[in-house]
Structure formats: structure tokens, C-alpha cells
Amino acid sequence: MRLIARKKIVDFYSITEYRDSKKALKAWFHETKYANWKAPSDIKEKYGNASILRNNRVVFNVCGNKYRIVVSVNYSTGIMYMRFIGTHAEYDLIDAEVY
């Protein structure tokens, strides 16, 4: 899968208070980069705790659910668009299906 806006990940873990996310975010990026997901079920097979939402949105839990990533997935092109990355508390303030 190709991730649009990878820089958001680097910017996030570069912030001092989120440095503990660096290893997990790099691992998540590496795994998704080589994934070939054709349907939401493919994601659930690898990430059982990922949440599949409307509008092709997927929520990934990172660092024991301390952080969350929301992506919009275009399965036919193999492109994911980074919609949100932040803490669990910040995630609770957004509507992930439209964000």
C-alpha cells in the first residue's frame, strides 16, 4: 500500500512528548508499505483490533491503544490517505468517518 502524507508520521514522533511512538509507528508504516489489501477483511486479518468505519476509513491502534491512526483506503489503487494521527484522547474529539 502507498501511504500519502507519511511526513505526518515523522512529524508526530519527532515531537518530544510522542517519541515513545517512534518504533511502533515505523513498524506500522513498514508493514503497511508491503501490504496488498484488497478489502477491509484483509486488514482485519493482520490487525484484528483495527476498526473498519464507513467511507473506507480504518482506525489503527498504536502503542497499546495510546495513539491512533485514521486512514482512508482506496483498495483498487492500493493508496491510503493519512487522515489523522494523535493520542487516544485527541481521537475521541473527532468524527473519524468524516475527518
C-alpha angles and dihedrals in degrees: 000000000000115000118211113209099024087157088074089065093050092045090050098052090042090067108098097232092051099045090110087071096060099092094044094046092049090050091048091049092049093049094048093045090063096038122108103201116179098171140013089260089065090058093047089052090060099029108033093178095052113115117228111210136181120280091041091288121152127191118208122195115220131190096013092316092305090120133031135206123199118196134176110223127209100195096187094056098032093236127137121195117209107232101167143359122179149103123312089252092053090048090055089063096058136067100236093195092065104020 
